[in-house]
mmCIF file with all atom_site columns, C-alpha atoms in Angstrom:
data_model
loop_
_atom_site.group_PDB
_atom_site.id
_atom_site.type_symbol
_atom_site.label_atom_id
_atom_site.label_alt_id
_atom_site.label_comp_id
_atom_site.label_asym_id
_atom_site.label_entity_id
_atom_site.label_seq_id
_atom_site.pdbx_PDB_ins_code
_atom_site.Cartn_x
_atom_site.Cartn_y
_atom_site.Cartn_z
_atom_site.occupancy
_atom_site.B_iso_or_equiv
_atom_site.pdbx_formal_charge
_atom_site.auth_seq_id
_atom_site.auth_comp_id
_atom_site.auth_asym_id
_atom_site.auth_atom_id
_atom_site.pdbx_PDB_model_num
ATOM 1   C CA . GLY A 1 1   ? 7.679   10.160  13.591  1.00 64.00 ? 1   GLY A CA 1
ATOM 2   C CA . ALA A 1 2   ? 5.819   6.610   12.536  1.00 84.00 ? 2   ALA A CA 1
ATOM 3   C CA . VAL A 1 3   ? 8.669   5.169   10.429  1.00 91.00 ? 3   VAL A CA 1
ATOM 4   C CA . VAL A 1 4   ? 8.720   1.797   9.879   1.00 95.00 ? 4   VAL A CA 1
ATOM 5   C CA . SER A 1 5   ? 11.479  -0.307  8.671   1.00 96.00 ? 5   SER A CA 1
ATOM 6   C CA . GLN A 1 6   ? 12.100  -3.706  6.766   1.00 97.00 ? 6   GLN A CA 1
ATOM 7   C CA . HIS A 1 7   ? 15.079  -5.815  6.833   1.00 97.00 ? 7   HIS A CA 1
ATOM 8   C CA . PRO A 1 8   ? 16.605  -6.520  4.149   1.00 97.00 ? 8   PRO A CA 1
ATOM 9   C CA . SER A 1 9   ? 15.992  -4.497  1.674   1.00 96.00 ? 9   SER A CA 1
ATOM 10  C CA . TRP A 1 10  ? 17.208  -6.655  -1.266  1.00 96.00 ? 10  TRP A CA 1
ATOM 11  C CA . VAL A 1 11  ? 17.517  -10.206 -1.061  1.00 97.00 ? 11  VAL A CA 1
ATOM 12  C CA . ILE A 1 12  ? 18.302  -13.057 -3.872  1.00 97.00 ? 12  ILE A CA 1
ATOM 13  C CA . CYS A 1 13  ? 18.192  -16.739 -2.467  1.00 95.00 ? 13  CYS A CA 1
ATOM 14  C CA . LYS A 1 14  ? 18.172  -19.912 -4.280  1.00 96.00 ? 14  LYS A CA 1
ATOM 15  C CA . SER A 1 15  ? 15.052  -21.722 -5.255  1.00 97.00 ? 15  SER A CA 1
ATOM 16  C CA . GLY A 1 16  ? 13.656  -24.398 -2.251  1.00 96.00 ? 16  GLY A CA 1
ATOM 17  C CA . THR A 1 17  ? 15.703  -22.093 0.734   1.00 97.00 ? 17  THR A CA 1
ATOM 18  C CA . SER A 1 18  ? 13.449  -19.834 2.486   1.00 97.00 ? 18  SER A CA 1
ATOM 19  C CA . VAL A 1 19  ? 13.969  -16.596 3.568   1.00 97.00 ? 19  VAL A CA 1
ATOM 20  C CA . LYS A 1 20  ? 12.986  -14.468 6.255   1.00 97.00 ? 20  LYS A CA 1
ATOM 21  C CA . ILE A 1 21  ? 11.887  -10.366 5.739   1.00 98.00 ? 21  ILE A CA 1
ATOM 22  C CA . GLU A 1 22  ? 11.434  -8.419  9.468   1.00 97.00 ? 22  GLU A CA 1
ATOM 23  C CA . CYS A 1 23  ? 9.356   -5.468  9.626   1.00 96.00 ? 23  CYS A CA 1
ATOM 24  C CA . ARG A 1 24  ? 9.852   -2.598  12.511  1.00 96.00 ? 24  ARG A CA 1
ATOM 25  C CA . SER A 1 25  ? 7.885   0.116   13.524  1.00 94.00 ? 25  SER A CA 1
ATOM 26  C CA . LEU A 1 26  ? 10.911  1.797   14.692  1.00 94.00 ? 26  LEU A CA 1
ATOM 27  C CA . ASP A 1 27  ? 8.926   4.973   17.290  1.00 90.00 ? 27  ASP A CA 1
ATOM 28  C CA . PHE A 1 28  ? 5.387   3.650   17.859  1.00 89.00 ? 28  PHE A CA 1
ATOM 29  C CA . GLN A 1 29  ? 4.032   -0.091  18.844  1.00 91.00 ? 29  GLN A CA 1
ATOM 30  C CA . ALA A 1 30  ? 2.593   -1.485  16.460  1.00 89.00 ? 30  ALA A CA 1
ATOM 31  C CA . THR A 1 31  ? -0.715  -3.452  17.078  1.00 87.00 ? 31  THR A CA 1
ATOM 32  C CA . THR A 1 32  ? -1.739  -4.836  13.661  1.00 90.00 ? 32  THR A CA 1
ATOM 33  C CA . MET A 1 33  ? 0.759   -5.083  11.104  1.00 93.00 ? 33  MET A CA 1
ATOM 34  C CA . PHE A 1 34  ? -0.125  -6.188  7.484   1.00 94.00 ? 34  PHE A CA 1
ATOM 35  C CA . TRP A 1 35  ? 1.753   -7.666  4.878   1.00 96.00 ? 35  TRP A CA 1
ATOM 36  C CA . TYR A 1 36  ? 1.584   -7.241  0.902   1.00 96.00 ? 36  TYR A CA 1
ATOM 37  C CA . ARG A 1 37  ? 2.788   -8.279  -2.246  1.00 96.00 ? 37  ARG A CA 1
ATOM 38  C CA . GLN A 1 38  ? 3.270   -5.814  -5.243  1.00 93.00 ? 38  GLN A CA 1
ATOM 39  C CA . PHE A 1 39  ? 4.250   -7.674  -8.646  1.00 90.00 ? 39  PHE A CA 1
ATOM 40  C CA . PRO A 1 40  ? 5.812   -5.627  -11.504 1.00 84.00 ? 40  PRO A CA 1
ATOM 41  C CA . LYS A 1 41  ? 3.378   -3.016  -12.490 1.00 80.00 ? 41  LYS A CA 1
ATOM 42  C CA . GLN A 1 42  ? 0.414   -4.046  -10.210 1.00 84.00 ? 42  GLN A CA 1
ATOM 43  C CA . SER A 1 43  ? -1.261  -2.787  -6.950  1.00 87.00 ? 43  SER A CA 1
ATOM 44  C CA . LEU A 1 44  ? -0.346  -3.689  -3.568  1.00 91.00 ? 44  LEU A CA 1
ATOM 45  C CA . MET A 1 45  ? -2.265  -7.543  -2.958  1.00 93.00 ? 45  MET A CA 1
ATOM 46  C CA . LEU A 1 46  ? -2.750  -7.531  1.234   1.00 93.00 ? 46  LEU A CA 1
ATOM 47  C CA . MET A 1 47  ? -1.435  -11.287 1.875   1.00 95.00 ? 47  MET A CA 1
ATOM 48  C CA . ALA A 1 48  ? -1.992  -11.191 5.682   1.00 94.00 ? 48  ALA A CA 1
ATOM 49  C CA . THR A 1 49  ? -3.114  -9.217  8.711   1.00 92.00 ? 49  THR A CA 1
ATOM 50  C CA . SER A 1 50  ? -1.188  -9.938  12.064  1.00 90.00 ? 50  SER A CA 1
ATOM 51  C CA . ASN A 1 51  ? -1.922  -8.701  15.719  1.00 87.00 ? 51  ASN A CA 1
ATOM 52  C CA . GLU A 1 52  ? 0.841   -8.791  18.060  1.00 83.00 ? 52  GLU A CA 1
ATOM 53  C CA . GLY A 1 53  ? 0.478   -12.349 19.823  1.00 81.00 ? 53  GLY A CA 1
ATOM 54  C CA . SER A 1 54  ? -1.973  -13.914 17.683  1.00 84.00 ? 54  SER A CA 1
ATOM 55  C CA . LYS A 1 55  ? -2.156  -15.808 14.584  1.00 87.00 ? 55  LYS A CA 1
ATOM 56  C CA . ALA A 1 56  ? -2.149  -14.515 11.596  1.00 91.00 ? 56  ALA A CA 1
ATOM 57  C CA . THR A 1 57  ? -5.262  -13.831 9.180   1.00 92.00 ? 57  THR A CA 1
ATOM 58  C CA . TYR A 1 58  ? -4.438  -14.969 5.861   1.00 95.00 ? 58  TYR A CA 1
ATOM 59  C CA . GLU A 1 59  ? -6.347  -13.053 2.994   1.00 94.00 ? 59  GLU A CA 1
ATOM 60  C CA . GLN A 1 60  ? -7.933  -16.048 0.700   1.00 93.00 ? 60  GLN A CA 1
ATOM 61  C CA . GLY A 1 61  ? -5.632  -17.435 -1.953  1.00 93.00 ? 61  GLY A CA 1
ATOM 62  C CA . VAL A 1 62  ? -2.347  -17.123 0.254   1.00 95.00 ? 62  VAL A CA 1
ATOM 63  C CA . GLU A 1 63  ? -0.994  -20.323 1.599   1.00 94.00 ? 63  GLU A CA 1
ATOM 64  C CA . LYS A 1 64  ? -0.339  -20.095 5.497   1.00 92.00 ? 64  LYS A CA 1
ATOM 65  C CA . ASP A 1 65  ? 2.281   -23.056 5.263   1.00 94.00 ? 65  ASP A CA 1
ATOM 66  C CA . LYS A 1 66  ? 4.516   -20.945 2.552   1.00 96.00 ? 66  LYS A CA 1
ATOM 67  C CA . PHE A 1 67  ? 4.174   -17.569 4.199   1.00 97.00 ? 67  PHE A CA 1
ATOM 68  C CA . LEU A 1 68  ? 4.640   -17.730 7.986   1.00 95.00 ? 68  LEU A CA 1
ATOM 69  C CA . ILE A 1 69  ? 4.000   -15.077 9.676   1.00 94.00 ? 69  ILE A CA 1
ATOM 70  C CA . ASN A 1 70  ? 5.107   -13.696 13.579  1.00 91.00 ? 70  ASN A CA 1
ATOM 71  C CA . HIS A 1 71  ? 3.939   -11.169 15.309  1.00 89.00 ? 71  HIS A CA 1
ATOM 72  C CA . ALA A 1 72  ? 6.096   -11.522 17.925  1.00 82.00 ? 72  ALA A CA 1
ATOM 73  C CA . SER A 1 73  ? 6.494   -8.360  19.829  1.00 90.00 ? 73  SER A CA 1
ATOM 74  C CA . LEU A 1 74  ? 4.567   -4.695  19.444  1.00 91.00 ? 74  LEU A CA 1
ATOM 75  C CA . THR A 1 75  ? 7.581   -3.782  17.229  1.00 93.00 ? 75  THR A CA 1
ATOM 76  C CA . LEU A 1 76  ? 8.399   -6.497  14.793  1.00 94.00 ? 76  LEU A CA 1
ATOM 77  C CA . SER A 1 77  ? 6.905   -8.684  12.507  1.00 94.00 ? 77  SER A CA 1
ATOM 78  C CA . THR A 1 78  ? 8.621   -11.367 10.505  1.00 95.00 ? 78  THR A CA 1
ATOM 79  C CA . LEU A 1 79  ? 7.219   -12.775 7.006   1.00 97.00 ? 79  LEU A CA 1
ATOM 80  C CA . THR A 1 80  ? 9.400   -16.016 6.300   1.00 97.00 ? 80  THR A CA 1
ATOM 81  C CA . VAL A 1 81  ? 8.838   -17.337 2.333   1.00 97.00 ? 81  VAL A CA 1
ATOM 82  C CA . THR A 1 82  ? 9.424   -21.414 2.987   1.00 96.00 ? 82  THR A CA 1
ATOM 83  C CA . SER A 1 83  ? 10.655  -23.700 0.252   1.00 96.00 ? 83  SER A CA 1
ATOM 84  C CA . ALA A 1 84  ? 10.749  -20.277 -2.680  1.00 96.00 ? 84  ALA A CA 1
ATOM 85  C CA . HIS A 1 85  ? 10.233  -20.483 -5.712  1.00 96.00 ? 85  HIS A CA 1
ATOM 86  C CA . PRO A 1 86  ? 10.622  -18.154 -9.041  1.00 96.00 ? 86  PRO A CA 1
ATOM 87  C CA . GLU A 1 87  ? 7.132   -17.307 -9.004  1.00 95.00 ? 87  GLU A CA 1
ATOM 88  C CA . ASP A 1 88  ? 7.507   -16.185 -5.037  1.00 96.00 ? 88  ASP A CA 1
ATOM 89  C CA . SER A 1 89  ? 9.361   -13.237 -6.781  1.00 96.00 ? 89  SER A CA 1
ATOM 90  C CA . SER A 1 90  ? 8.313   -10.030 -5.613  1.00 96.00 ? 90  SER A CA 1
ATOM 91  C CA . PHE A 1 91  ? 7.894   -6.783  -3.945  1.00 96.00 ? 91  PHE A CA 1
ATOM 92  C CA . TYR A 1 92  ? 6.710   -7.541  -0.284  1.00 97.00 ? 92  TYR A CA 1
ATOM 93  C CA . ILE A 1 93  ? 5.847   -4.152  1.582   1.00 97.00 ? 93  ILE A CA 1
ATOM 94  C CA . CYS A 1 94  ? 4.592   -4.017  5.401   1.00 97.00 ? 94  CYS A CA 1
ATOM 95  C CA . SER A 1 95  ? 2.529   -1.760  6.988   1.00 95.00 ? 95  SER A CA 1
ATOM 96  C CA . ALA A 1 96  ? 2.360   -0.780  10.296  1.00 93.00 ? 96  ALA A CA 1
ATOM 97  C CA . ARG A 1 97  ? -0.987  0.770   12.730  1.00 89.00 ? 97  ARG A CA 1
ATOM 98  C CA . GLY A 1 98  ? -0.672  1.609   16.194  1.00 83.00 ? 98  GLY A CA 1
ATOM 99  C CA . GLY A 1 99  ? -3.927  2.373   16.890  1.00 76.00 ? 99  GLY A CA 1
ATOM 100 C CA . GLY A 1 100 ? -6.577  4.973   15.430  1.00 74.00 ? 100 GLY A CA 1
ATOM 101 C CA . ALA A 1 101 ? -7.985  5.287   12.073  1.00 73.00 ? 101 ALA A CA 1
ATOM 102 C CA . ALA A 1 102 ? -7.745  3.046   9.237   1.00 70.00 ? 102 ALA A CA 1
ATOM 103 C CA . TYR A 1 103 ? -5.275  5.820   6.952   1.00 75.00 ? 103 TYR A CA 1
ATOM 104 C CA . GLU A 1 104 ? -2.914  5.806   10.699  1.00 81.00 ? 104 GLU A CA 1
ATOM 105 C CA . GLN A 1 105 ? -0.901  2.812   9.147   1.00 87.00 ? 105 GLN A CA 1
ATOM 106 C CA . TYR A 1 106 ? 2.491   3.211   7.788   1.00 92.00 ? 106 TYR A CA 1
ATOM 107 C CA . PHE A 1 107 ? 4.470   1.662   5.196   1.00 94.00 ? 107 PHE A CA 1
ATOM 108 C CA . GLY A 1 108 ? 8.501   0.374   5.261   1.00 96.00 ? 108 GLY A CA 1
ATOM 109 C CA . PRO A 1 109 ? 10.505  0.258   2.960   1.00 95.00 ? 109 PRO A CA 1
ATOM 110 C CA . GLY A 1 110 ? 9.823   -2.584  0.953   1.00 96.00 ? 110 GLY A CA 1
ATOM 111 C CA . THR A 1 111 ? 12.183  -5.987  0.025   1.00 97.00 ? 111 THR A CA 1
ATOM 112 C CA . ARG A 1 112 ? 12.614  -7.118  -3.434  1.00 96.00 ? 112 ARG A CA 1
ATOM 113 C CA . LEU A 1 113 ? 12.834  -11.155 -2.992  1.00 97.00 ? 113 LEU A CA 1
ATOM 114 C CA . THR A 1 114 ? 14.592  -12.197 -6.143  1.00 97.00 ? 114 THR A CA 1
ATOM 115 C CA . VAL A 1 115 ? 14.571  -16.553 -6.579  1.00 97.00 ? 115 VAL A CA 1
ATOM 116 C CA . THR A 1 116 ? 16.785  -18.374 -9.196  1.00 96.00 ? 116 THR A CA 1
ATOM 117 C CA . GLN B 2 1   ? -15.795 -5.965  -11.205 1.00 65.00 ? 1   GLN B CA 1
ATOM 118 C CA . LYS B 2 2   ? -12.291 -5.676  -9.127  1.00 76.00 ? 2   LYS B CA 1
ATOM 119 C CA . GLU B 2 3   ? -13.702 -3.485  -5.561  1.00 89.00 ? 3   GLU B CA 1
ATOM 120 C CA . VAL B 2 4   ? -11.595 -0.588  -6.548  1.00 93.00 ? 4   VAL B CA 1
ATOM 121 C CA . GLU B 2 5   ? -10.764 0.612   -10.367 1.00 94.00 ? 5   GLU B CA 1
ATOM 122 C CA . GLN B 2 6   ? -7.865  3.064   -11.391 1.00 94.00 ? 6   GLN B CA 1
ATOM 123 C CA . ASP B 2 7   ? -6.684  3.751   -14.656 1.00 87.00 ? 7   ASP B CA 1
ATOM 124 C CA . PRO B 2 8   ? -2.739  2.840   -14.529 1.00 83.00 ? 8   PRO B CA 1
ATOM 125 C CA . GLY B 2 9   ? -2.106  5.331   -17.499 1.00 86.00 ? 9   GLY B CA 1
ATOM 126 C CA . PRO B 2 10  ? 0.907   6.066   -18.269 1.00 92.00 ? 10  PRO B CA 1
ATOM 127 C CA . LEU B 2 11  ? 0.288   9.400   -18.038 1.00 95.00 ? 11  LEU B CA 1
ATOM 128 C CA . SER B 2 12  ? 2.276   12.420  -19.349 1.00 97.00 ? 12  SER B CA 1
ATOM 129 C CA . VAL B 2 13  ? 1.969   16.143  -18.824 1.00 97.00 ? 13  VAL B CA 1
ATOM 130 C CA . PRO B 2 14  ? 4.439   19.244  -18.434 1.00 97.00 ? 14  PRO B CA 1
ATOM 131 C CA . GLU B 2 15  ? 5.459   20.941  -15.745 1.00 97.00 ? 15  GLU B CA 1
ATOM 132 C CA . GLY B 2 16  ? 2.958   23.116  -14.071 1.00 97.00 ? 16  GLY B CA 1
ATOM 133 C CA . ALA B 2 17  ? 0.066   21.419  -15.523 1.00 97.00 ? 17  ALA B CA 1
ATOM 134 C CA . ILE B 2 18  ? -3.108  20.254  -13.620 1.00 97.00 ? 18  ILE B CA 1
ATOM 135 C CA . VAL B 2 19  ? -3.258  16.907  -13.528 1.00 97.00 ? 19  VAL B CA 1
ATOM 136 C CA . SER B 2 20  ? -6.194  14.633  -12.695 1.00 97.00 ? 20  SER B CA 1
ATOM 137 C CA . LEU B 2 21  ? -6.219  10.984  -11.246 1.00 97.00 ? 21  LEU B CA 1
ATOM 138 C CA . ASN B 2 22  ? -9.493  9.333   -10.928 1.00 97.00 ? 22  ASN B CA 1
ATOM 139 C CA . CYS B 2 23  ? -10.759 5.579   -8.811  1.00 97.00 ? 23  CYS B CA 1
ATOM 140 C CA . THR B 2 24  ? -13.948 3.876   -9.029  1.00 97.00 ? 24  THR B CA 1
ATOM 141 C CA . TYR B 2 25  ? -15.113 1.774   -6.224  1.00 96.00 ? 25  TYR B CA 1
ATOM 142 C CA . SER B 2 26  ? -17.809 -0.790  -5.308  1.00 94.00 ? 26  SER B CA 1
ATOM 143 C CA . ASN B 2 27  ? -17.913 -1.308  -2.197  1.00 91.00 ? 27  ASN B CA 1
ATOM 144 C CA . SER B 2 28  ? -20.762 1.365   -0.331  1.00 90.00 ? 28  SER B CA 1
ATOM 145 C CA . ALA B 2 29  ? -19.302 -0.319  2.916   1.00 88.00 ? 29  ALA B CA 1
ATOM 146 C CA . PHE B 2 30  ? -16.376 2.440   1.841   1.00 90.00 ? 30  PHE B CA 1
ATOM 147 C CA . GLN B 2 31  ? -15.708 5.335   4.179   1.00 90.00 ? 31  GLN B CA 1
ATOM 148 C CA . TYR B 2 32  ? -12.125 6.023   4.204   1.00 91.00 ? 32  TYR B CA 1
ATOM 149 C CA . PHE B 2 33  ? -10.516 6.938   1.359   1.00 94.00 ? 33  PHE B CA 1
ATOM 150 C CA . MET B 2 34  ? -6.317  7.909   0.371   1.00 94.00 ? 34  MET B CA 1
ATOM 151 C CA . TRP B 2 35  ? -3.902  8.544   -2.145  1.00 96.00 ? 35  TRP B CA 1
ATOM 152 C CA . TYR B 2 36  ? -0.420  7.415   -1.413  1.00 95.00 ? 36  TYR B CA 1
ATOM 153 C CA . ARG B 2 37  ? 2.198   8.442   -3.513  1.00 96.00 ? 37  ARG B CA 1
ATOM 154 C CA . GLN B 2 38  ? 5.049   5.617   -4.777  1.00 94.00 ? 38  GLN B CA 1
ATOM 155 C CA . TYR B 2 39  ? 8.183   5.903   -5.929  1.00 93.00 ? 39  TYR B CA 1
ATOM 156 C CA . SER B 2 40  ? 10.070  3.095   -7.823  1.00 87.00 ? 40  SER B CA 1
ATOM 157 C CA . ARG B 2 41  ? 11.582  0.536   -5.388  1.00 84.00 ? 41  ARG B CA 1
ATOM 158 C CA . LYS B 2 42  ? 9.935   1.835   -2.495  1.00 90.00 ? 42  LYS B CA 1
ATOM 159 C CA . GLY B 2 43  ? 6.962   1.774   -0.190  1.00 92.00 ? 43  GLY B CA 1
ATOM 160 C CA . PRO B 2 44  ? 3.781   3.988   -0.397  1.00 93.00 ? 44  PRO B CA 1
ATOM 161 C CA . GLU B 2 45  ? 3.468   7.378   1.704   1.00 93.00 ? 45  GLU B CA 1
ATOM 162 C CA . LEU B 2 46  ? 0.363   8.729   2.491   1.00 92.00 ? 46  LEU B CA 1
ATOM 163 C CA . LEU B 2 47  ? -0.785  12.122  0.727   1.00 93.00 ? 47  LEU B CA 1
ATOM 164 C CA . MET B 2 48  ? -4.004  12.302  1.772   1.00 92.00 ? 48  MET B CA 1
ATOM 165 C CA . TYR B 2 49  ? -7.292  10.887  2.977   1.00 91.00 ? 49  TYR B CA 1
ATOM 166 C CA . THR B 2 50  ? -10.735 11.826  3.190   1.00 91.00 ? 50  THR B CA 1
ATOM 167 C CA . TYR B 2 51  ? -13.385 10.279  5.637   1.00 87.00 ? 51  TYR B CA 1
ATOM 168 C CA . SER B 2 52  ? -17.146 10.326  3.724   1.00 86.00 ? 52  SER B CA 1
ATOM 169 C CA . SER B 2 53  ? -17.957 12.683  0.774   1.00 86.00 ? 53  SER B CA 1
ATOM 170 C CA . GLY B 2 54  ? -16.009 16.209  0.141   1.00 88.00 ? 54  GLY B CA 1
ATOM 171 C CA . ASN B 2 55  ? -13.429 17.536  -0.497  1.00 92.00 ? 55  ASN B CA 1
ATOM 172 C CA . LYS B 2 56  ? -9.795  18.136  1.105   1.00 94.00 ? 56  LYS B CA 1
ATOM 173 C CA . GLU B 2 57  ? -6.803  20.728  -0.113  1.00 95.00 ? 57  GLU B CA 1
ATOM 174 C CA . ASP B 2 58  ? -3.573  20.778  0.832   1.00 94.00 ? 58  ASP B CA 1
ATOM 175 C CA . GLY B 2 59  ? -0.982  22.870  -0.677  1.00 96.00 ? 59  GLY B CA 1
ATOM 176 C CA . ARG B 2 60  ? -1.305  21.932  -4.752  1.00 97.00 ? 60  ARG B CA 1
ATOM 177 C CA . PHE B 2 61  ? -3.243  18.606  -3.455  1.00 97.00 ? 61  PHE B CA 1
ATOM 178 C CA . THR B 2 62  ? -7.215  18.496  -3.820  1.00 97.00 ? 62  THR B CA 1
ATOM 179 C CA . ALA B 2 63  ? -8.370  15.357  -3.007  1.00 97.00 ? 63  ALA B CA 1
ATOM 180 C CA . GLN B 2 64  ? -12.281 14.922  -3.939  1.00 96.00 ? 64  GLN B CA 1
ATOM 181 C CA . VAL B 2 65  ? -14.897 11.942  -2.656  1.00 96.00 ? 65  VAL B CA 1
ATOM 182 C CA . ASP B 2 66  ? -18.305 11.484  -4.338  1.00 94.00 ? 66  ASP B CA 1
ATOM 183 C CA . LYS B 2 67  ? -19.695 8.393   -2.865  1.00 93.00 ? 67  LYS B CA 1
ATOM 184 C CA . SER B 2 68  ? -23.085 8.447   -4.596  1.00 93.00 ? 68  SER B CA 1
ATOM 185 C CA . SER B 2 69  ? -21.321 7.888   -7.914  1.00 94.00 ? 69  SER B CA 1
ATOM 186 C CA . LYS B 2 70  ? -18.386 5.690   -5.766  1.00 95.00 ? 70  LYS B CA 1
ATOM 187 C CA . TYR B 2 71  ? -15.899 8.055   -7.784  1.00 95.00 ? 71  TYR B CA 1
ATOM 188 C CA . ILE B 2 72  ? -12.408 9.348   -6.258  1.00 97.00 ? 72  ILE B CA 1
ATOM 189 C CA . SER B 2 73  ? -10.327 11.908  -7.352  1.00 97.00 ? 73  SER B CA 1
ATOM 190 C CA . LEU B 2 74  ? -6.600  13.329  -6.792  1.00 97.00 ? 74  LEU B CA 1
ATOM 191 C CA . PHE B 2 75  ? -5.553  17.026  -8.135  1.00 97.00 ? 75  PHE B CA 1
ATOM 192 C CA . ILE B 2 76  ? -2.391  18.318  -8.204  1.00 97.00 ? 76  ILE B CA 1
ATOM 193 C CA . ARG B 2 77  ? -1.935  21.964  -9.403  1.00 97.00 ? 77  ARG B CA 1
ATOM 194 C CA . ASP B 2 78  ? 1.206   22.958  -10.607 1.00 98.00 ? 78  ASP B CA 1
ATOM 195 C CA . SER B 2 79  ? 2.748   19.968  -11.296 1.00 97.00 ? 79  SER B CA 1
ATOM 196 C CA . GLN B 2 80  ? 6.351   19.835  -10.910 1.00 97.00 ? 80  GLN B CA 1
ATOM 197 C CA . PRO B 2 81  ? 8.977   17.269  -12.298 1.00 97.00 ? 81  PRO B CA 1
ATOM 198 C CA . SER B 2 82  ? 8.855   15.882  -8.260  1.00 95.00 ? 82  SER B CA 1
ATOM 199 C CA . ASP B 2 83  ? 5.879   14.726  -8.700  1.00 97.00 ? 83  ASP B CA 1
ATOM 200 C CA . SER B 2 84  ? 6.631   11.568  -11.211 1.00 97.00 ? 84  SER B CA 1
ATOM 201 C CA . ALA B 2 85  ? 5.821   8.664   -9.291  1.00 96.00 ? 85  ALA B CA 1
ATOM 202 C CA . THR B 2 86  ? 3.300   5.890   -8.820  1.00 95.00 ? 86  THR B CA 1
ATOM 203 C CA . TYR B 2 87  ? -0.568  7.646   -7.352  1.00 97.00 ? 87  TYR B CA 1
ATOM 204 C CA . LEU B 2 88  ? -2.265  4.776   -5.517  1.00 96.00 ? 88  LEU B CA 1
ATOM 205 C CA . CYS B 2 89  ? -5.755  5.510   -3.981  1.00 96.00 ? 89  CYS B CA 1
ATOM 206 C CA . ALA B 2 90  ? -6.630  3.421   -1.215  1.00 95.00 ? 90  ALA B CA 1
ATOM 207 C CA . MET B 2 91  ? -10.205 2.541   0.262   1.00 93.00 ? 91  MET B CA 1
ATOM 208 C CA . SER B 2 92  ? -11.342 1.095   3.896   1.00 89.00 ? 92  SER B CA 1
ATOM 209 C CA . GLY B 2 93  ? -14.326 0.243   5.580   1.00 83.00 ? 93  GLY B CA 1
ATOM 210 C CA . GLY B 2 94  ? -13.476 2.266   8.662   1.00 64.00 ? 94  GLY B CA 1
ATOM 211 C CA . SER B 2 95  ? -13.033 1.220   12.286  1.00 61.00 ? 95  SER B CA 1
ATOM 212 C CA . GLY B 2 96  ? -13.078 -2.512  13.858  1.00 59.00 ? 96  GLY B CA 1
ATOM 213 C CA . GLY B 2 97  ? -11.191 -5.528  12.507  1.00 58.00 ? 97  GLY B CA 1
ATOM 214 C CA . SER B 2 98  ? -11.423 -6.260  9.077   1.00 59.00 ? 98  SER B CA 1
ATOM 215 C CA . ASN B 2 99  ? -12.273 -2.725  8.079   1.00 59.00 ? 99  ASN B CA 1
ATOM 216 C CA . TYR B 2 100 ? -8.792  -1.737  9.068   1.00 78.00 ? 100 TYR B CA 1
ATOM 217 C CA . LYS B 2 101 ? -7.715  -3.456  5.843   1.00 85.00 ? 101 LYS B CA 1
ATOM 218 C CA . LEU B 2 102 ? -6.490  -1.167  2.990   1.00 90.00 ? 102 LEU B CA 1
ATOM 219 C CA . THR B 2 103 ? -8.346  -2.160  -0.508  1.00 91.00 ? 103 THR B CA 1
ATOM 220 C CA . PHE B 2 104 ? -5.568  -0.357  -3.255  1.00 93.00 ? 104 PHE B CA 1
ATOM 221 C CA . GLY B 2 105 ? -6.119  0.743   -6.701  1.00 94.00 ? 105 GLY B CA 1
ATOM 222 C CA . LYS B 2 106 ? -3.482  -0.348  -9.140  1.00 92.00 ? 106 LYS B CA 1
ATOM 223 C CA . GLY B 2 107 ? -1.858  2.770   -9.491  1.00 94.00 ? 107 GLY B CA 1
ATOM 224 C CA . THR B 2 108 ? -1.271  5.643   -12.256 1.00 95.00 ? 108 THR B CA 1
ATOM 225 C CA . LEU B 2 109 ? 2.109   5.935   -13.162 1.00 94.00 ? 109 LEU B CA 1
ATOM 226 C CA . LEU B 2 110 ? 3.263   10.149  -13.432 1.00 96.00 ? 110 LEU B CA 1
ATOM 227 C CA . THR B 2 111 ? 5.518   11.788  -14.850 1.00 97.00 ? 111 THR B CA 1
ATOM 228 C CA . VAL B 2 112 ? 6.185   15.241  -15.384 1.00 97.00 ? 112 VAL B CA 1
ATOM 229 C CA . ASN B 2 113 ? 8.104   16.596  -17.926 1.00 97.00 ? 113 ASN B CA 1
ATOM 230 C CA . PRO B 2 114 ? 10.538  19.962  -17.036 1.00 95.00 ? 114 PRO B CA 1
#
């Protein structure tokens, strides 16, 4: 149980275009979803927290107008990178929790974004 | 000072060795301490969690938390080549609101050589 999927797993886009990444909880209802970014050989950095039906809470330094997060249902959250630039190239990982303690947070397999 | 410090390694050991991985932290509000394993280009998977101070054992893995020293460890006994991965420590304040957020260490890249 507790499976989280992400789509796509890998995407290449041109500079200036927008890219949408989906995060789905497959076998539980996710009241909260988290979006992380991970650069090579670096740790996961939390970008934002989203609760179903509410606006996302962004971490300091993360541009909310550039990284649009929507958590419209209890099983789906989306991250849209708008007007992507090469410096946005990174590994984006979502996690989801349905309740319980902090460790009961399940990670997706990640999406590798390359902006050319 | 970063909230969570972890030596990124890399760490290379022979098969069968005991591996010791460590993290230090500065935020005394952390209550949950987790260890994740991450294979290359994959999402992290939870290995173990500990609440507050103490030890926890699960098979070949032992997690230790010393809150007085703000120091946590993960020990891997009889290490196997399949244990080769990046190991991330993560911490959380516990329940409620922003306390569910996880703060990660940088990760330690471990290679177990056959």
